[in-house]
């Protein structure tokens, strides 16, 4: 469709109509494939987990290009939480990769912060992990769609990274 729009813009409407069914069935197939893949994941193995240790391990193993710096800011007295260590690491890996990508090869900093957040009313205290970057940021429209499957702002992006992050966070009982 992009080539037709570029080379023969007058034919675009006709070509879209001709290929509409193929595009829609292809998207439906990919959505079904992603849903089936998501169901194949192993069950979570939740146990007491040192959040700061997982952050340190993930940051140490992350491929960080020369233009980026990853700055772990680990809170003191962060208690162990009940979580699946592998799932927590996958969450952090995805968020780190997105944060580094957001720098667009320009010098920048990605910070990973852990802290205890006091509870309110009947909600107990919680551990908060924040991954932030000095990249370009997201527009409100991009924020609204960030967790939507197959939505990506990156060329060649699958649009599944943040969808997987969200699913894993919810599966772990987080928010």
Coordinates of N, CA and C in Angstrom, one line a residue:
X1 N 0.8 -1.2 0.0 CA 0.0 0.0 0.0 C 0.9 1.3 0.0
X2 N 2.0 1.2 0.7 CA 2.9 2.4 0.8 C 3.5 2.6 -0.6
X3 N 3.9 1.5 -1.3 CA 4.4 1.7 -2.7 C 3.4 2.3 -3.6
X4 N 2.1 1.8 -3.5 CA 1.1 2.3 -4.4 C 0.9 3.8 -4.1
X5 N 0.8 4.1 -2.8 CA 0.6 5.5 -2.4 C 1.7 6.4 -3.0
X6 N 2.9 5.9 -3.0 CA 4.1 6.7 -3.4 C 4.1 6.8 -5.0
X7 N 3.9 5.6 -5.6 CA 4.1 5.5 -7.1 C 2.9 5.8 -7.9
X8 N 1.7 5.4 -7.4 CA 0.5 5.5 -8.1 C -0.6 6.0 -7.2
X9 N -0.6 7.2 -6.7 CA -1.5 7.6 -5.7 C -3.0 7.6 -6.2
X10 N -3.2 7.7 -7.4 CA -4.6 7.7 -8.0 C -5.2 6.3 -7.9
X11 N -4.4 5.3 -7.8 CA -4.9 3.9 -7.7 C -5.1 3.4 -6.2
X12 N -4.7 4.2 -5.3 CA -4.6 3.8 -3.9 C -6.0 3.3 -3.4
X13 N -7.0 4.0 -3.6 CA -8.4 3.7 -3.1 C -8.8 2.3 -3.7
X14 N -8.6 2.1 -5.0 CA -8.9 0.8 -5.6 C -8.1 -0.3 -5.0
X15 N -6.8 -0.1 -4.8 CA -5.9 -1.2 -4.3 C -6.3 -1.5 -2.9
X16 N -6.6 -0.5 -2.1 CA -7.0 -0.8 -0.7 C -8.3 -1.7 -0.7
X17 N -9.2 -1.3 -1.5 CA -10.5 -2.1 -1.5 C -10.2 -3.6 -2.0
X18 N -9.3 -3.7 -3.0 CA -8.9 -5.0 -3.5 C -8.2 -5.9 -2.4
X19 N -7.4 -5.3 -1.6 CA -6.6 -6.0 -0.6 C -7.1 -6.0 0.8
X20 N -8.2 -5.3 1.0 CA -8.8 -5.1 2.3 C -9.0 -6.4 3.0
X21 N -9.6 -7.4 2.4 CA -9.9 -8.7 3.0 C -8.7 -9.4 3.4
X22 N -7.7 -9.4 2.5 CA -6.4 -10.1 2.8 C -5.7 -9.4 4.0
X23 N -5.7 -8.1 4.1 CA -5.1 -7.4 5.2 C -5.9 -7.7 6.5
X24 N -7.2 -7.7 6.5 CA -8.0 -7.9 7.7 C -7.8 -9.4 8.1
X25 N -7.8 -10.3 7.2 CA -7.6 -11.7 7.6 C -6.2 -12.0 8.1
X26 N -5.2 -11.3 7.6 CA -3.8 -11.4 8.1 C -3.7 -10.9 9.5
X27 N -4.4 -9.7 9.8 CA -4.3 -9.2 11.1 C -5.1 -10.1 12.1
X28 N -6.2 -10.6 11.7 CA -6.9 -11.6 12.6 C -6.1 -12.8 12.9
X29 N -5.4 -13.3 11.9 CA -4.5 -14.4 12.1 C -3.4 -14.1 13.1
X30 N -2.8 -12.9 12.9 CA -1.7 -12.5 13.9 C -2.2 -12.3 15.3
X31 N -3.4 -11.7 15.4 CA -4.0 -11.6 16.7 C -4.3 -12.9 17.4
X32 N -4.8 -13.9 16.6 CA -5.0 -15.2 17.1 C -3.7 -15.9 17.5
X33 N -2.7 -15.7 16.7 CA -1.4 -16.3 17.0 C -0.8 -15.8 18.3
X34 N -0.9 -14.5 18.5 CA -0.4 -13.8 19.7 C -1.2 -14.3 20.9
X35 N -2.5 -14.4 20.8 CA -3.4 -14.9 21.9 C -3.0 -16.3 22.3
X36 N -2.8 -17.2 21.3 CA -2.4 -18.5 21.6 C -1.0 -18.6 22.2
X37 N -0.1 -17.8 21.7 CA 1.2 -17.8 22.3 C 1.2 -17.3 23.8
X38 N 0.3 -16.4 24.1 CA 0.2 -15.9 25.4 C -0.3 -17.0 26.4
X39 N -1.2 -17.9 25.8 CA -1.7 -19.0 26.7 C -0.6 -20.0 26.9
X40 N 0.4 -20.1 26.1 CA 1.4 -21.1 26.2 C 2.5 -20.8 27.3
X41 N 2.4 -19.6 27.9 CA 3.4 -19.3 28.9 C 3.4 -20.2 30.1
X42 N 4.5 -20.5 30.7 CA 4.5 -21.4 31.8 C 3.8 -20.6 33.0
X43 N 3.3 -21.4 34.0 CA 2.7 -20.8 35.1 C 3.7 -20.0 35.9
X44 N 3.3 -19.0 36.6 CA 4.3 -18.2 37.4 C 4.7 -19.0 38.6
X45 N 5.9 -18.9 39.0 CA 6.5 -19.5 40.1 C 6.8 -18.4 41.2
X46 N 5.7 -18.1 41.9 CA 5.9 -16.9 42.8 C 6.5 -17.4 44.2
X47 N 7.5 -16.6 44.6 CA 8.2 -16.9 45.8 C 8.7 -15.6 46.3
X48 N 9.3 -15.6 47.6 CA 9.9 -14.3 48.1 C 11.0 -13.9 47.2
X49 N 11.0 -12.6 46.8 CA 11.9 -12.2 45.8 C 12.5 -10.8 46.2
X50 N 13.8 -10.7 46.1 CA 14.5 -9.5 46.4 C 14.5 -8.6 45.2
X51 N 13.6 -7.6 45.2 CA 13.4 -6.7 44.0 C 14.7 -6.0 43.7
X52 N 15.4 -5.5 44.6 CA 16.7 -4.8 44.3 C 17.7 -5.7 43.7
X53 N 17.8 -6.9 44.1 CA 18.7 -7.9 43.5 C 18.3 -8.2 42.0
X54 N 17.0 -8.3 41.8 CA 16.6 -8.5 40.4 C 16.9 -7.3 39.5
X55 N 16.7 -6.1 40.0 CA 17.0 -4.9 39.3 C 18.5 -4.9 39.0
X56 N 19.3 -5.1 40.0 CA 20.8 -5.1 39.8 C 21.2 -6.1 38.7
X57 N 20.7 -7.3 38.8 CA 21.0 -8.4 37.8 C 20.6 -8.0 36.4
X58 N 19.4 -7.4 36.3 CA 18.8 -7.1 35.0 C 19.6 -5.9 34.3
X59 N 19.9 -4.9 35.2 CA 20.7 -3.8 34.7 C 22.1 -4.3 34.2
X60 N 22.7 -5.1 35.0 CA 24.1 -5.6 34.7 C 24.1 -6.4 33.4
X61 N 23.0 -7.1 33.1 CA 23.0 -7.9 31.9 C 22.4 -7.2 30.7
X62 N 21.9 -6.0 30.9 CA 21.3 -5.3 29.8 C 22.3 -4.8 28.8
X63 N 22.0 -4.9 27.5 CA 22.9 -4.3 26.5 C 22.7 -2.8 26.4
X64 N 23.7 -2.1 26.9 CA 23.5 -0.6 26.9 C 24.5 0.0 25.9
X65 N 24.0 0.7 24.9 CA 24.9 1.3 23.9 C 25.7 2.5 24.6
X66 N 26.7 2.9 23.9 CA 27.6 3.9 24.4 C 26.9 5.3 24.7
X67 N 25.9 5.6 24.0 CA 25.2 6.9 24.2 C 24.3 6.9 25.4
X68 N 24.0 5.7 26.0 CA 23.1 5.6 27.1 C 23.8 5.3 28.4
X69 N 23.2 5.7 29.5 CA 23.7 5.3 30.8 C 22.5 4.9 31.6
X70 N 22.6 3.7 32.2 CA 21.5 3.2 33.1 C 21.9 3.4 34.5
X71 N 21.1 4.1 35.2 CA 21.3 4.5 36.6 C 20.4 3.9 37.6
X72 N 20.8 2.8 38.2 CA 19.9 2.2 39.2 C 19.9 3.0 40.5
X73 N 18.7 3.3 41.0 CA 18.5 4.1 42.2 C 17.7 3.2 43.2
X74 N 18.4 2.4 43.9 CA 17.7 1.4 44.7 C 17.4 1.9 46.1
X75 N 16.1 1.8 46.5 CA 15.8 2.3 47.8 C 16.3 1.3 48.9
X76 N 16.5 1.9 50.0 CA 16.9 1.1 51.2 C 15.7 0.5 51.8
X77 N 15.9 -0.5 52.5 CA 14.8 -1.2 53.3 C 13.6 -1.6 52.4
X78 N 13.9 -1.9 51.1 CA 12.9 -2.5 50.2 C 12.6 -3.9 50.6
X79 N 11.5 -4.3 51.1 CA 11.2 -5.6 51.5 C 11.1 -6.6 50.3
X80 N 11.3 -7.9 50.6 CA 11.1 -8.9 49.6 C 9.6 -8.9 49.2
X81 N 9.3 -9.2 48.0 CA 7.9 -9.3 47.6 C 7.7 -10.7 47.0
X82 N 6.4 -11.1 47.0 CA 6.1 -12.4 46.4 C 5.9 -12.2 44.9
X83 N 6.8 -12.8 44.1 CA 6.8 -12.6 42.7 C 7.5 -13.7 42.0
X84 N 7.3 -13.8 40.7 CA 8.1 -14.7 39.9 C 9.3 -14.0 39.4
X85 N 10.5 -14.4 39.8 CA 11.8 -13.7 39.5 C 12.0 -13.6 38.0
X86 N 11.7 -14.6 37.2 CA 11.8 -14.6 35.8 C 10.9 -13.6 35.1
X87 N 9.6 -13.6 35.6 CA 8.6 -12.6 35.1 C 9.0 -11.2 35.4
X88 N 9.5 -11.0 36.6 CA 9.9 -9.6 37.0 C 11.1 -9.2 36.1
X89 N 12.0 -10.1 35.8 CA 13.1 -9.7 35.0 C 12.7 -9.4 33.6
X90 N 11.7 -10.2 33.0 CA 11.2 -9.9 31.7 C 10.6 -8.5 31.6
X91 N 9.8 -8.2 32.7 CA 9.2 -6.9 32.7 C 10.3 -5.8 32.6
X92 N 11.3 -5.9 33.5 CA 12.4 -4.9 33.5 C 13.2 -4.9 32.2
X93 N 13.4 -6.0 31.6 CA 14.2 -6.1 30.3 C 13.4 -5.3 29.2
X94 N 12.1 -5.6 29.2 CA 11.3 -4.9 28.2 C 11.3 -3.4 28.4
X95 N 11.1 -3.0 29.6 CA 11.0 -1.5 30.0 C 12.4 -0.9 29.7
X96 N 13.5 -1.5 30.1 CA 14.8 -1.0 29.8 C 15.0 -0.8 28.3
X97 N 14.7 -1.8 27.5 CA 14.9 -1.8 26.1 C 14.1 -0.6 25.5
X98 N 12.8 -0.5 25.9 CA 12.0 0.7 25.4 C 12.6 2.0 25.8
X99 N 13.1 2.1 27.1 CA 13.7 3.4 27.5 C 14.9 3.7 26.8
X100 N 15.8 2.7 26.5 CA 17.0 3.0 25.7 C 16.7 3.4 24.3
X101 N 15.7 2.6 23.7 CA 15.3 3.0 22.3 C 14.7 4.4 22.3
X102 N 14.1 4.9 23.3 CA 13.5 6.2 23.3 C 14.5 7.3 23.2
X103 N 15.8 7.0 23.5 CA 16.8 8.0 23.4 C 17.2 8.3 22.0
X104 N 16.8 7.4 21.0 CA 17.0 7.7 19.6 C 18.5 7.9 19.3
X105 N 19.4 7.1 19.9 CA 20.8 7.1 19.7 C 21.5 8.5 20.2
X106 N 20.7 9.3 20.9 CA 21.3 10.5 21.5 C 21.7 10.2 22.9
X107 N 22.7 10.9 23.5 CA 23.1 10.7 24.8 C 21.9 10.9 25.8
X108 N 21.8 10.0 26.7 CA 20.7 10.1 27.7 C 20.8 9.1 28.8
X109 N 19.9 9.3 29.8 CA 20.0 8.5 31.0 C 18.7 7.7 31.2
X110 N 18.8 6.4 31.6 CA 17.6 5.6 31.9 C 17.8 5.3 33.4
X111 N 16.8 5.7 34.2 CA 16.9 5.4 35.7 C 15.9 4.3 36.0
X112 N 16.4 3.5 36.9 CA 15.5 2.4 37.5 C 15.5 2.6 39.0
X113 N 14.3 3.0 39.5 CA 14.2 3.3 40.9 C 13.3 2.3 41.6
X114 N 13.7 1.9 42.8 CA 12.8 1.1 43.7 C 12.6 1.9 44.9
X115 N 11.3 1.8 45.4 CA 11.0 2.5 46.7 C 9.8 1.8 47.3
X116 N 9.6 2.0 48.6 CA 8.4 1.6 49.3 C 7.4 2.7 49.3
X117 N 6.2 2.4 48.9 CA 5.1 3.4 48.9 C 4.2 3.0 50.0
X118 N 3.9 4.0 50.9 CA 3.0 3.7 52.0 C 1.6 3.4 51.5
X119 N 0.9 2.5 52.2 CA -0.4 2.1 51.9 C -1.4 3.2 52.3
X120 N -2.6 3.1 51.8 CA -3.7 4.0 52.2 C -4.9 3.2 52.5
X121 N -5.7 3.7 53.5 CA -6.9 3.0 53.9 C -6.6 1.5 54.2
X122 N -7.2 0.6 53.5 CA -7.0 -0.8 53.7 C -5.9 -1.4 52.8
X123 N -5.2 -0.6 52.1 CA -4.2 -1.1 51.1 C -2.8 -1.1 51.8
X124 N -2.2 -2.2 51.9 CA -0.9 -2.3 52.5 C 0.2 -1.6 51.7
X125 N 1.3 -1.3 52.4 CA 2.5 -0.7 51.6 C 2.9 -1.6 50.5
X126 N 3.5 -0.9 49.5 CA 3.9 -1.7 48.3 C 5.3 -1.3 47.8
X127 N 5.9 -2.1 47.0 CA 7.1 -1.7 46.4 C 6.9 -1.2 45.0
X128 N 7.4 0.0 44.7 CA 7.2 0.6 43.4 C 8.6 0.5 42.6
X129 N 8.5 0.1 41.4 CA 9.7 0.1 40.5 C 9.3 1.1 39.4
X130 N 10.2 2.0 39.2 CA 10.0 3.0 38.1 C 11.2 3.0 37.1
X131 N 10.8 2.9 35.8 CA 11.9 3.0 34.8 C 11.5 4.3 34.1
X132 N 12.5 5.2 34.1 CA 12.3 6.5 33.4 C 13.5 6.8 32.5
X133 N 13.2 7.7 31.5 CA 14.3 8.0 30.6 C 14.3 9.5 30.2
X134 N 15.3 9.9 29.6 CA 15.4 11.3 29.2 C 15.1 11.4 27.7
X135 N 14.4 10.4 27.2 CA 14.1 10.4 25.7 C 13.0 11.4 25.4
X136 N 12.4 11.2 24.2 CA 11.5 12.2 23.6 C 10.1 12.2 24.3
X137 N 9.8 11.2 25.0 CA 8.5 11.1 25.7 C 7.4 10.6 24.7
X138 N 6.2 10.5 25.2 CA 5.1 10.0 24.4 C 4.0 11.1 24.4
X139 N 3.3 11.2 23.3 CA 2.2 12.1 23.2 C 1.0 11.4 24.0
X140 N 0.0 12.2 24.3 CA -1.2 11.6 25.0 C -1.8 10.5 24.2
X141 N -1.9 10.7 22.8 CA -2.5 9.6 22.0 C -1.6 8.4 22.0
X142 N -0.3 8.5 22.1 CA 0.6 7.3 22.2 C 0.4 6.7 23.5
X143 N 0.3 7.5 24.6 CA 0.1 6.9 25.9 C -1.2 6.1 26.0
X144 N -2.3 6.6 25.3 CA -3.6 5.9 25.3 C -3.5 4.5 24.7
X145 N -2.6 4.4 23.7 CA -2.5 3.1 23.0 C -1.3 2.3 23.4
X146 N -0.5 2.7 24.4 CA 0.8 2.1 24.7 C 0.7 0.6 25.0
X147 N -0.4 0.1 25.6 CA -0.5 -1.3 26.0 C -1.4 -2.1 25.0
X148 N -1.8 -1.4 23.9 CA -2.6 -2.1 22.9 C -1.7 -3.1 22.1
X149 N -2.2 -4.3 21.9 CA -1.4 -5.3 21.2 C -1.2 -4.8 19.7
X150 N 0.0 -5.0 19.2 CA 0.4 -4.7 17.8 C 0.5 -3.2 17.6
X151 N 0.4 -2.3 18.6 CA 0.6 -0.9 18.4 C 2.1 -0.6 18.7
X152 N 2.8 0.0 17.8 CA 4.2 0.4 18.0 C 4.5 1.7 17.4
X153 N 5.4 2.5 18.0 CA 5.8 3.7 17.4 C 7.2 3.5 16.8
X154 N 7.8 2.3 17.0 CA 9.1 2.0 16.5 C 9.0 1.4 15.1
X155 N 9.8 1.8 14.2 CA 9.9 1.1 12.9 C 10.3 -0.4 13.1
X156 N 9.5 -1.3 12.6 CA 9.9 -2.7 12.8 C 9.5 -3.3 14.2
X157 N 8.8 -2.4 15.0 CA 8.4 -2.9 16.3 C 7.2 -3.8 16.2
X158 N 7.2 -4.9 17.1 CA 6.0 -5.8 17.0 C 4.8 -5.3 17.7
X159 N 5.0 -4.3 18.6 CA 3.8 -3.8 19.4 C 3.4 -4.8 20.4
X160 N 4.2 -5.7 20.9 CA 3.9 -6.7 21.9 C 4.6 -6.4 23.2
X161 N 5.7 -5.7 23.2 CA 6.5 -5.5 24.4 C 5.8 -5.0 25.6
X162 N 5.1 -3.9 25.5 CA 4.4 -3.3 26.6 C 3.1 -4.1 26.9
X163 N 2.5 -4.8 25.9 CA 1.4 -5.7 26.1 C 1.8 -6.8 27.0
X164 N 3.0 -7.4 26.8 CA 3.5 -8.5 27.6 C 3.8 -8.0 29.0
X165 N 4.4 -6.8 29.1 CA 4.7 -6.2 30.4 C 3.5 -6.0 31.2
X166 N 2.4 -5.5 30.6 CA 1.2 -5.3 31.3 C 0.6 -6.6 31.8
X167 N 0.6 -7.6 30.9 CA 0.0 -8.9 31.3 C 0.8 -9.5 32.5
X168 N 2.1 -9.4 32.4 CA 2.9 -10.0 33.5 C 2.7 -9.3 34.8
X169 N 2.7 -7.9 34.7 CA 2.4 -7.1 36.0 C 1.1 -7.6 36.6
X170 N 0.1 -7.6 35.8 CA -1.3 -8.0 36.3 C -1.2 -9.5 36.8
X171 N -0.6 -10.4 36.1 CA -0.5 -11.8 36.6 C 0.2 -11.8 37.9
X172 N 1.2 -10.9 38.2 CA 1.9 -10.9 39.5 C 1.1 -10.2 40.6
X173 N -0.1 -9.6 40.2 CA -0.9 -8.9 41.2 C -0.5 -7.5 41.3
X174 N 0.3 -7.0 40.4 CA 0.8 -5.6 40.5 C -0.1 -4.6 39.7
X175 N 0.3 -3.4 39.7 CA -0.4 -2.4 38.9 C 0.6 -1.3 38.4

